[in-house]
CSV table of C-alpha atoms and ligand atoms in Angstrom, one decimal:
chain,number,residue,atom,x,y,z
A,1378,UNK,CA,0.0,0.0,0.0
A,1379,UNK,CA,1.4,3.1,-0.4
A,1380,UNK,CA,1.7,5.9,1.6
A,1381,UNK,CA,-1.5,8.1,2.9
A,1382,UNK,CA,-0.6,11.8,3.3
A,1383,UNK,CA,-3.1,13.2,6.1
A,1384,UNK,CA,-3.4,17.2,5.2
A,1385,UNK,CA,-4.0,19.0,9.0
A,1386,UNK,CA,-4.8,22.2,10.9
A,1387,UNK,CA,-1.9,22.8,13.6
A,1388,UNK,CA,-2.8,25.6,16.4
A,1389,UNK,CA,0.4,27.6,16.3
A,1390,UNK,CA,-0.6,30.3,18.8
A,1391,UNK,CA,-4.0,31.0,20.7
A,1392,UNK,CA,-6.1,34.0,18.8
A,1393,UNK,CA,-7.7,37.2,19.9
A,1394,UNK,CA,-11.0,37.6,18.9
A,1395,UNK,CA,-12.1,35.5,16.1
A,1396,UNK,CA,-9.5,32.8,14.8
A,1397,UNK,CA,-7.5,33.6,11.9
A,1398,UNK,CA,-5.1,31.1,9.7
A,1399,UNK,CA,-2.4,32.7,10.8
A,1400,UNK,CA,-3.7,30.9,14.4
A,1401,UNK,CA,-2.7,27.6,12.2
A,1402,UNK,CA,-0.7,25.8,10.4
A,1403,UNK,CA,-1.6,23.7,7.8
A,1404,UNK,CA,0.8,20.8,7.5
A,1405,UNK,CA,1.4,17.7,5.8
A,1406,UNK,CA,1.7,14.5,7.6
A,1407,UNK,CA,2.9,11.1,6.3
A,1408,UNK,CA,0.9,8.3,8.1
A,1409,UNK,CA,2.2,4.5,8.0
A,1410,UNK,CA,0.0,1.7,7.5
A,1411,UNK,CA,-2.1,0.7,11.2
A,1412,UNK,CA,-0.6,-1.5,13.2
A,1413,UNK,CA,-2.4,-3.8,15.3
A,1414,UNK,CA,-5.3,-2.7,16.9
A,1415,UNK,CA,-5.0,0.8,14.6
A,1416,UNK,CA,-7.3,2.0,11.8
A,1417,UNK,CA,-6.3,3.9,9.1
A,1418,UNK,CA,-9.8,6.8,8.4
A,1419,UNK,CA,-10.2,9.1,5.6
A,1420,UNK,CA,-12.2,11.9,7.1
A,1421,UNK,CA,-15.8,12.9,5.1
A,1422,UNK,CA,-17.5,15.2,7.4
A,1423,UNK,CA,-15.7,17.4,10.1
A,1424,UNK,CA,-18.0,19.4,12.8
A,1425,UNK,CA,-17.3,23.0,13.4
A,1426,UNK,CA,-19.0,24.0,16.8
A,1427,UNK,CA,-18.8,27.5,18.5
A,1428,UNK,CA,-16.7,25.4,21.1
A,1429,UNK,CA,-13.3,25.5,18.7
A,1430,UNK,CA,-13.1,28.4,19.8
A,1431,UNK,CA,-13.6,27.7,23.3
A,1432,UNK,CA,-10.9,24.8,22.9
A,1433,UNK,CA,-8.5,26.8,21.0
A,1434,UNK,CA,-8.0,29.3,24.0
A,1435,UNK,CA,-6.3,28.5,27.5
A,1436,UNK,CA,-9.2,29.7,29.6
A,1437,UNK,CA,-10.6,27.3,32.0
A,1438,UNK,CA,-12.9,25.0,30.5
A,1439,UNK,CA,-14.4,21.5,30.4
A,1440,UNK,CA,-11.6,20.0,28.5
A,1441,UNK,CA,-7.8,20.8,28.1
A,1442,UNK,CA,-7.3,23.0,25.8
A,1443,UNK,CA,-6.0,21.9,22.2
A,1444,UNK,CA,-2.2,22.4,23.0
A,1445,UNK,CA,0.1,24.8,20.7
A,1446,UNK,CA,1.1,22.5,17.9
A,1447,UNK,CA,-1.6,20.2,18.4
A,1448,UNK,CA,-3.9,18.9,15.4
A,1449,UNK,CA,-7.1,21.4,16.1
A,1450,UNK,CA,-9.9,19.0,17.8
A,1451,UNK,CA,-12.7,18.1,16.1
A,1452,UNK,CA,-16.0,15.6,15.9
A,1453,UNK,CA,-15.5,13.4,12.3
A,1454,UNK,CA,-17.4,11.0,10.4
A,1455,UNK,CA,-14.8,9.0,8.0
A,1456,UNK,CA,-14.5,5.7,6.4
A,1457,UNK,CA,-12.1,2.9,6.8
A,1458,UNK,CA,-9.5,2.7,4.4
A,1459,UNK,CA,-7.2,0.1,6.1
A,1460,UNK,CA,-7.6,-1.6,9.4
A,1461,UNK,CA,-5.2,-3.5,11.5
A,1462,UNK,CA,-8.2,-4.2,13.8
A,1463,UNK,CA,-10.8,-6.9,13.4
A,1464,UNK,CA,-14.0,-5.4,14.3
A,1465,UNK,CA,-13.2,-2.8,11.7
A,1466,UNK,CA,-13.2,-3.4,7.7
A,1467,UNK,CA,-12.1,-1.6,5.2
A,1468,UNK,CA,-15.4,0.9,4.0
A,1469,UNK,CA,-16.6,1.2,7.5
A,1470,UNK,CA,-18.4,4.2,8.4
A,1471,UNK,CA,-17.1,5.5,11.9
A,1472,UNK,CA,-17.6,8.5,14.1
A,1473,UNK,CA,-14.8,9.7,16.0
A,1474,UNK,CA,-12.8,13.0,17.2
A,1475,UNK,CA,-9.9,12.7,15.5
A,1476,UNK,CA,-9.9,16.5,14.3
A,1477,UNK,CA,-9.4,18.8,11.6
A,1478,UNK,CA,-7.2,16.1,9.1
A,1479,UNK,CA,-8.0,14.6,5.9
A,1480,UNK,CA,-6.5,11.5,7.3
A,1481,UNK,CA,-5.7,9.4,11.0
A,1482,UNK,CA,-4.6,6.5,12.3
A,1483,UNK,CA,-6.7,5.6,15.3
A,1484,UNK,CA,-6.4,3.3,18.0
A,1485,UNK,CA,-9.8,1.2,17.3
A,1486,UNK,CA,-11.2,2.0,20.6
A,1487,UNK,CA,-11.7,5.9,19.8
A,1488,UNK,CA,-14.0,5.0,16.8
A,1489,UNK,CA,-17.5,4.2,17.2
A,1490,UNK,CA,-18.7,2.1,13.6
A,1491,UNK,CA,-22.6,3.4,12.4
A,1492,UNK,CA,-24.9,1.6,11.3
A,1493,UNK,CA,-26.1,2.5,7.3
A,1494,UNK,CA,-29.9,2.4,7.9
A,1495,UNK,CA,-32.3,3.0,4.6
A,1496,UNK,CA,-33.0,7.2,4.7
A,1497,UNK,CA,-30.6,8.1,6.8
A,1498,UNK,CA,-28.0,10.2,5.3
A,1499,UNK,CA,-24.4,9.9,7.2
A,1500,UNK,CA,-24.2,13.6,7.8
A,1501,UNK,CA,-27.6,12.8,10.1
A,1502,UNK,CA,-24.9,11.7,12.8
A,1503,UNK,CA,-23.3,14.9,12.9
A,1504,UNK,CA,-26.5,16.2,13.6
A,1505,UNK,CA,-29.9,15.3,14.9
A,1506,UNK,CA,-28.5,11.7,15.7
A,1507,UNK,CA,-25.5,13.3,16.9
A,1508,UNK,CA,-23.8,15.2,19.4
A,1509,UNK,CA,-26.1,18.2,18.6
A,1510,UNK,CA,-29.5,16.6,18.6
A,1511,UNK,CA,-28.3,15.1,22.2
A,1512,UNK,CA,-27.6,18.5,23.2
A,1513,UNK,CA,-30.8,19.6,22.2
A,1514,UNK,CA,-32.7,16.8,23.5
A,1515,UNK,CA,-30.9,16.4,26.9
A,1516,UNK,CA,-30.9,20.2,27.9
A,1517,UNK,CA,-34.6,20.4,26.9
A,1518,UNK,CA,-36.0,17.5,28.5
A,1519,UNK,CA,-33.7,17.3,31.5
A,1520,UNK,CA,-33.5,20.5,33.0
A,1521,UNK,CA,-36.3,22.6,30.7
A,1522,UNK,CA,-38.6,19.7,31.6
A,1523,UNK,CA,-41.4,20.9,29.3
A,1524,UNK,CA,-44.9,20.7,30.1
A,1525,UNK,CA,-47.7,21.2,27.3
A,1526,UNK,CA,-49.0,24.9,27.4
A,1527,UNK,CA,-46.1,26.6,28.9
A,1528,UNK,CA,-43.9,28.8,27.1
A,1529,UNK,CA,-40.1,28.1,26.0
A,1530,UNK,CA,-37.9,30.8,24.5
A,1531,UNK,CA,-34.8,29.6,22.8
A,1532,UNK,CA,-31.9,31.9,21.2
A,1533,UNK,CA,-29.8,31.2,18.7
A,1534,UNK,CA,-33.0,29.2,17.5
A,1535,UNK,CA,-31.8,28.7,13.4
A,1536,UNK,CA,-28.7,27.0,14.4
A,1537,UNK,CA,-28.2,23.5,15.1
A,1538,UNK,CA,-28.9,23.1,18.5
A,1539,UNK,CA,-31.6,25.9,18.7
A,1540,UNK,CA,-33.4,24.5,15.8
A,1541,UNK,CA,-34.1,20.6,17.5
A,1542,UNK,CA,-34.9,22.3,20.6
A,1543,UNK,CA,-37.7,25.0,19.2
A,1544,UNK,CA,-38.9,21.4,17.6
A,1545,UNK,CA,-38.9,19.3,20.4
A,1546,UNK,CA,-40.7,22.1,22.3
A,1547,UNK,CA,-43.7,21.7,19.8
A,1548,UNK,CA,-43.7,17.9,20.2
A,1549,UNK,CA,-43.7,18.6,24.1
A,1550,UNK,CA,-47.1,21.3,23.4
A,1551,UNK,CA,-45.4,24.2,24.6
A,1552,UNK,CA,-45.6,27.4,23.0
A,1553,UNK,CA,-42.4,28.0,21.5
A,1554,UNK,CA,-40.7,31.4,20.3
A,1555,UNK,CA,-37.3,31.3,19.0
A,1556,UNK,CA,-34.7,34.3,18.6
A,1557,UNK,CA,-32.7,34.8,15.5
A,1558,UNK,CA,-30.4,37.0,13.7
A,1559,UNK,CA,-32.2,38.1,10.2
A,1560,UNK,CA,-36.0,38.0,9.1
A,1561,UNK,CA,-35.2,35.5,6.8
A,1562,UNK,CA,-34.4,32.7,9.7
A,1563,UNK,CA,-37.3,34.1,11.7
A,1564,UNK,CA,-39.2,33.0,8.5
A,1565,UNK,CA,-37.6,29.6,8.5
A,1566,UNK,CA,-38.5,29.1,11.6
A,1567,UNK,CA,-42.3,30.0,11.5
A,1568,UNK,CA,-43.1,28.9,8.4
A,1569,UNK,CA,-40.5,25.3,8.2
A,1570,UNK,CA,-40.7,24.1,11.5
A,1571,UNK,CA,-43.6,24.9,12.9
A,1572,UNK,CA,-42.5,27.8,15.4
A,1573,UNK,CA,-45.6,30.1,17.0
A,1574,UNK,CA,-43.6,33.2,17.1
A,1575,UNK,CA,-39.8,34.4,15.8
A,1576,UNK,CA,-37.5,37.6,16.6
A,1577,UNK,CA,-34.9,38.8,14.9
A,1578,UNK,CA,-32.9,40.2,17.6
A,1579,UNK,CA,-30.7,42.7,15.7
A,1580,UNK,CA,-33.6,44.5,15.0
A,1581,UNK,CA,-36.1,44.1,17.2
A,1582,UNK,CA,-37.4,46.1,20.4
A,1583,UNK,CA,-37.0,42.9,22.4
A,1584,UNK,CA,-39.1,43.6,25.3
A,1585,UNK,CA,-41.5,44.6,23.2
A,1586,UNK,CA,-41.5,41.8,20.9
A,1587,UNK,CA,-41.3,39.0,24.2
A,1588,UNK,CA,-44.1,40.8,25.6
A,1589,UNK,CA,-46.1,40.4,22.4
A,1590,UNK,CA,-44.7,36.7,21.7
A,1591,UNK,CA,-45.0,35.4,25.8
A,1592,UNK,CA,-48.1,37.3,26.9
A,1593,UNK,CA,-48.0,34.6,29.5
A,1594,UNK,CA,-44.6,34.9,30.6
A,1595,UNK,CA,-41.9,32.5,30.0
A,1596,UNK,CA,-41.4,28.8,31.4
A,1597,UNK,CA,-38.2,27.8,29.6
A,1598,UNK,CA,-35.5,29.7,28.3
A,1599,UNK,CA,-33.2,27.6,26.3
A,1600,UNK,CA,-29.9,30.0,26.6
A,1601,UNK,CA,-27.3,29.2,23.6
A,1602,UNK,CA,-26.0,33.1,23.7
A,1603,UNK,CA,-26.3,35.2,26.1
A,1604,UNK,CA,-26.3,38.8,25.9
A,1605,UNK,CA,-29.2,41.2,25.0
A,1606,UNK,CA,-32.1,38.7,24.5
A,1607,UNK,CA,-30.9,37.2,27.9
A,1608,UNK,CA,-31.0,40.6,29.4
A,1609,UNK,CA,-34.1,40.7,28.5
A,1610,UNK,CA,-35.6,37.3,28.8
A,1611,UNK,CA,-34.7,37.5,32.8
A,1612,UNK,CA,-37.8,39.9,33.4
A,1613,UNK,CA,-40.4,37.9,31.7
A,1614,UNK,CA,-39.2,34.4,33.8
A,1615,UNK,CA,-42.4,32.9,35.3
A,1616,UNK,CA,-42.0,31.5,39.1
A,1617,UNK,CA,-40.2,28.0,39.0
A,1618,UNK,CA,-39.0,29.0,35.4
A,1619,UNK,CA,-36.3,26.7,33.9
A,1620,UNK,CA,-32.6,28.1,32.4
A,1621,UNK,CA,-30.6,25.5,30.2
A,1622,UNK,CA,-27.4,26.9,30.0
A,1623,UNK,CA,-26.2,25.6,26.7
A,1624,UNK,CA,-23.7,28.2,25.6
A,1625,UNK,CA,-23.2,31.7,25.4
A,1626,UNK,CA,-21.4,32.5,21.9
A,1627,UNK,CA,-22.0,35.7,22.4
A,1628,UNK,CA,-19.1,36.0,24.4
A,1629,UNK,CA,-17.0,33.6,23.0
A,1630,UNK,CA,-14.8,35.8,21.3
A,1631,UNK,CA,-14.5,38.3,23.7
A,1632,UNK,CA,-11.3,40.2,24.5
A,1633,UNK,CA,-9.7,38.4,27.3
A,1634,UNK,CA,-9.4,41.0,30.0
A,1635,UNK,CA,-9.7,39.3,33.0
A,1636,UNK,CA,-13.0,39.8,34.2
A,1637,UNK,CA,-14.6,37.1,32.5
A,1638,UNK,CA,-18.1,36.7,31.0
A,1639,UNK,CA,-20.8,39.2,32.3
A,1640,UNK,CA,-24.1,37.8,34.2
A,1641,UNK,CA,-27.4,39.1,32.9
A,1642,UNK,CA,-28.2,42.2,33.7
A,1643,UNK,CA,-31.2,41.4,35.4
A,1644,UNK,CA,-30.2,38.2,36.9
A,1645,UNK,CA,-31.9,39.3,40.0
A,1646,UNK,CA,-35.3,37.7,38.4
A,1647,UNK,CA,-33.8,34.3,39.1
A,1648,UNK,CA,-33.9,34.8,42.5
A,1649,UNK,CA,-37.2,36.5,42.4
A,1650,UNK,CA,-38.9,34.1,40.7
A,1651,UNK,CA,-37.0,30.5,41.6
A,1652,UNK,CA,-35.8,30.0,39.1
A,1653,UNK,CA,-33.4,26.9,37.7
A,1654,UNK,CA,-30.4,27.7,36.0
A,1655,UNK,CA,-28.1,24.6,35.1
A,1656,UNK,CA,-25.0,24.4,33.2
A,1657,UNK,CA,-24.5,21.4,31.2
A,1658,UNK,CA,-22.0,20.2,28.7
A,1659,UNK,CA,-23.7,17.0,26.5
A,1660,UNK,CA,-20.9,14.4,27.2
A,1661,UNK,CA,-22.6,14.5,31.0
A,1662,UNK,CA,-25.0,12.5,28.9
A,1663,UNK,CA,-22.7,10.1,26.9
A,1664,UNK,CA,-24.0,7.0,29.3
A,1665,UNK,CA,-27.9,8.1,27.9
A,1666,UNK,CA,-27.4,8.9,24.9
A,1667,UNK,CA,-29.2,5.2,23.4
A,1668,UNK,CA,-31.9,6.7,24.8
A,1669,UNK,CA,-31.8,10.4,23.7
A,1670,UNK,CA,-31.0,8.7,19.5
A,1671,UNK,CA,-34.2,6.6,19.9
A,1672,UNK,CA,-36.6,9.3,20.5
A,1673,UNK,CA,-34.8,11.8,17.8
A,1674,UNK,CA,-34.7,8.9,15.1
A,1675,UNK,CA,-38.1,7.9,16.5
A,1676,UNK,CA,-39.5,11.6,15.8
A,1677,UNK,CA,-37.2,11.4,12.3
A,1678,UNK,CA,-39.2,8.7,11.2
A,1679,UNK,CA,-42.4,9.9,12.0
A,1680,UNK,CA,-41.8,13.4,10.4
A,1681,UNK,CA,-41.9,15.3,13.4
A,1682,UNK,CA,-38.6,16.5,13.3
A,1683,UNK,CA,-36.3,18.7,10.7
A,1684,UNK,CA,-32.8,19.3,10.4
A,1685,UNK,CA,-30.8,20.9,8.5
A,1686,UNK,CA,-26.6,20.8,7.4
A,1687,UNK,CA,-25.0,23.7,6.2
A,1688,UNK,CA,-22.1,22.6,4.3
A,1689,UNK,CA,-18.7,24.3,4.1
A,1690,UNK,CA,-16.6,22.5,1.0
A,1691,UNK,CA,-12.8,22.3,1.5
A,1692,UNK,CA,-10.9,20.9,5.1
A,1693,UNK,CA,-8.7,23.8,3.7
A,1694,UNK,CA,-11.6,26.2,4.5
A,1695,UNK,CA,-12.0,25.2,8.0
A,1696,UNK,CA,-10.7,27.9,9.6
A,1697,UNK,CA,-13.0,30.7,7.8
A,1698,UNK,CA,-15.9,27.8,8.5
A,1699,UNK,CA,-16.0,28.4,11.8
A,1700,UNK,CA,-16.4,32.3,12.0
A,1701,UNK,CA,-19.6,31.7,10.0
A,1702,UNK,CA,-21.4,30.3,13.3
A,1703,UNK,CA,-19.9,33.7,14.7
A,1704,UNK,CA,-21.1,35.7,11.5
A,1705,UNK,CA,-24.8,33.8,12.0
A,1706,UNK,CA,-23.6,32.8,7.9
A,1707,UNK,CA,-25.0,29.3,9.0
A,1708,UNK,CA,-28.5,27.7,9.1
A,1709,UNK,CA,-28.8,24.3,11.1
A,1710,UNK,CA,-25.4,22.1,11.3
A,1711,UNK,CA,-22.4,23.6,10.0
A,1712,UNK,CA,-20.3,20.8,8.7
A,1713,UNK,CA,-17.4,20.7,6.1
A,1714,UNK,CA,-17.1,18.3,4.0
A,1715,UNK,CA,-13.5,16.8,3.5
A,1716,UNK,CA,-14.2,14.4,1.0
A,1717,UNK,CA,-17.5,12.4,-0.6
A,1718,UNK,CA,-19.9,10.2,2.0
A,1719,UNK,CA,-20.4,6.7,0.9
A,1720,UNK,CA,-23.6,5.8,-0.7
A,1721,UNK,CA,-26.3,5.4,2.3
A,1722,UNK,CA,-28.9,2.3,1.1
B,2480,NAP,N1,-23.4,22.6,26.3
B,2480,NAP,C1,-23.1,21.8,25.3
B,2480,NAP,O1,-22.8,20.6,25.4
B,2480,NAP,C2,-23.2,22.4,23.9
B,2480,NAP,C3,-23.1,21.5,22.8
B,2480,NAP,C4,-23.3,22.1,21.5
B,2480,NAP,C5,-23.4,23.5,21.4
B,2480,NAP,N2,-23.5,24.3,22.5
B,2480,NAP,C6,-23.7,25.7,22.5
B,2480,NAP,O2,-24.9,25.9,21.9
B,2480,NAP,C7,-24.9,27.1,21.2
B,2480,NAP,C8,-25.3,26.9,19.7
B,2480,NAP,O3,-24.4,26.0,19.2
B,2480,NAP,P1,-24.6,25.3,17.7
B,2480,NAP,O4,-23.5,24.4,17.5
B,2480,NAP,O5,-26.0,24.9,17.6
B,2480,NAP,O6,-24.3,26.6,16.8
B,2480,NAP,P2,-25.3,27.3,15.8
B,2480,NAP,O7,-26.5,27.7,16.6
B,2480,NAP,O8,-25.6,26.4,14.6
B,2480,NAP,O9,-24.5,28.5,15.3
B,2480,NAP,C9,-24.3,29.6,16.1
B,2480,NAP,C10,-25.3,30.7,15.9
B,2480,NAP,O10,-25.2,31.6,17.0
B,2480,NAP,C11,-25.7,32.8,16.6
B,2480,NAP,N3,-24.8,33.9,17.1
B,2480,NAP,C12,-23.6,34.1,16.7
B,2480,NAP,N4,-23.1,35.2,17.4
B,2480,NAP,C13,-24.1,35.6,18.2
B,2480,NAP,C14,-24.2,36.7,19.1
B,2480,NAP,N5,-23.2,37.6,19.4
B,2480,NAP,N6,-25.4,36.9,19.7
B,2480,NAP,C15,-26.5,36.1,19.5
B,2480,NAP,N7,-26.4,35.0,18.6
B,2480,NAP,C16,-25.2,34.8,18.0
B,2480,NAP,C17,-25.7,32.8,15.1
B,2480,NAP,O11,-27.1,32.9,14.6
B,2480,NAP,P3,-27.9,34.3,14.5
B,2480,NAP,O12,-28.1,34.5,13.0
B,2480,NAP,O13,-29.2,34.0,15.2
B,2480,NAP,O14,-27.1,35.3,15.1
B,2480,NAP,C18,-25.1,31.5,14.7
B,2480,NAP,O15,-25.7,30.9,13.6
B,2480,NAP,C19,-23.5,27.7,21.3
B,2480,NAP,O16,-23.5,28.6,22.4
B,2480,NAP,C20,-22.7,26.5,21.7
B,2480,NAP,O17,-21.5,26.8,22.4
B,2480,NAP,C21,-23.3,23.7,23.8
């Protein structure tokens, strides 16, 4: 056989602001064939998350940071192309985190092998069956726990994440308003899957507009971002209201200056009115996730649920991928594809 050439992202130095290529390196690296108990991937899709950023900093966070010189991390989706390991064959489709690289040689034990089920498109495990639709589906029904006829807000509500959860909030009979960043996603949203209300927070009075949207108050806030539409979502929490703190990209590119990320500005409403606010990070919820797939593929199937991917072509366009979840460029899962998916049956 001869030899595979991986092509790779390198973090040479941690960025300011929003990540650059000149935070990177993109290098070349030979790979020998697996040894024993190694597989040899070639990567088709590669997940760009708000949370590269996150990883490519040295702030305190849920991980270590991806080290200076390290391959950038990322969730893949690749198939097999030589295997020194026998539950893997060559043409395998596996899900791993082998990170931004066109190729990898992997101890068998990082990669998980996927089924190839009739309608299911591969890129649905980057998504709803996925990481994301876990994150959407723990954080909702764990700590939101939704009852039918109350009211959930969600921000960020076009992306991946915010998109399943607005969803999953209709299939739970709540009253669901999502927050976006142009009139064209507050469309989506309404008129593609099934949303009662939309605001487009740039442009919006946002008081004005949750007043109009919640008359009842709100239940659930789903927070993926922080800033304004938190600040002004804290007012309009109902007594025993529920805060899933997803993420808060809205800050994620902040200057580091040492005071950290502001609170809301009227987080004194938590107290007032009881309310629940819980951190989580979805690999808390690796041990359920069996559980989580089966209702997303279960609401799949039966047409309840929509996803979308929005696909960046090139691993070499990585790095200007990832500022389009900061730009609000993307609608639903931003992927990139690195090179074609195998045919699904
Ligand atoms: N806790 C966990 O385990 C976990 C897992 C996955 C994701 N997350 C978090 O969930 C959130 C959504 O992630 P995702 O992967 O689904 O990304 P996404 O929503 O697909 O993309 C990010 C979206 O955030 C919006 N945005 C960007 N800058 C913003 C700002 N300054 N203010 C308000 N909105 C802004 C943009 O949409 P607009 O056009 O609406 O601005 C953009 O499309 C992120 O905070 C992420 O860190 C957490």
């Amino acid at each position: 056989m001869s030899q595979t050439v991986s092509h790779a992202w390198v973090l040479k130095r941690r960025p300011a602001g929003r990540i650059t290529r000149d935070d990177y390196d993109w290098v070349e690296m030979p790979l020998d064939a697996p040894k024993a108990g190694e597989v040899l991937v070639r990567t088709v899709y590669l997940s760009l998350d708000p949370t590269n950023r996150i990883w490519a900093s040295d702030m305190a966070q849920y991980m270590p940071p991806v080290e200076l010189g390290e391959v950038m991390r990322g969730g893949t989706l690749g198939v097999v192309e030589a295997s020194g390991d026998e539950n893997f064959a060559v043409g395998d489709v596996v899900q791993g985190m082998w990170g931004w690289r066109s190729h990898a040689l992997q101890p068998a034990m990082a990669l998980n092998k996927l089924p190839a089920q009739p309608g299911v498109p591969w890129d649905a495990y980057m998504s709803v069956l996925g990481a994301t639709g876990m994150t959407a589906y723990f954080g909702l029904m764990d700590i939101g726990a939704p009852k039918a006829g109350e009211t959930l807000v969600v921000s960020a509500a076009a992306g991946a994440v915010g998109s399943l959860v607005g969803q999953i909030g209709k299939i739970m009979g709540c009253r669901v308003i999502g927050t976006a960043g142009s009139d064209e996603k507050c469309a989506h949203l309404i008129n593609d899957l099934g949303f009662d209300a939309a605001i487009n927070y740039k442009t919006a009075d946002l008081g004005a507009a949750l007043d109009e949207a919640a008359p009842n108050g709100i239940d659930i806030y789903f927070e993926n971002t922080g800033g304004p539409v938190t600040d002004a979502v804290y007012p309009r929490l109902n007594l025993n209201a529920r805060i899933p703190l997803c993420g808060l990209i809205a800050h994620y590119n902040d200057e580091e200056t040492g005071e950290g990320t502001p609170g809301p500005k009227n987080f004194q409403m938590a107290l007032m009115r009881r309310a629940l606010i819980k951190g989580f990070i979805v690999i808390d919820y690796l041990p359920r996730f069996p559980e989580g797939i089966a209702a997303m593929a279960g609401w799949l199937a039966e047409g309840k649920l929509q996803y979308r991917t929005d696909m960046v072509d090139g691993l070499e366009n990585a790095v200007e991928g990832v500022n389009r979840l900061f730009d609000g460029a993307n609608t639903g899962k931003l992927l990139v594809r690195c090179s074609e998916a195998p045919a699904t049956p």
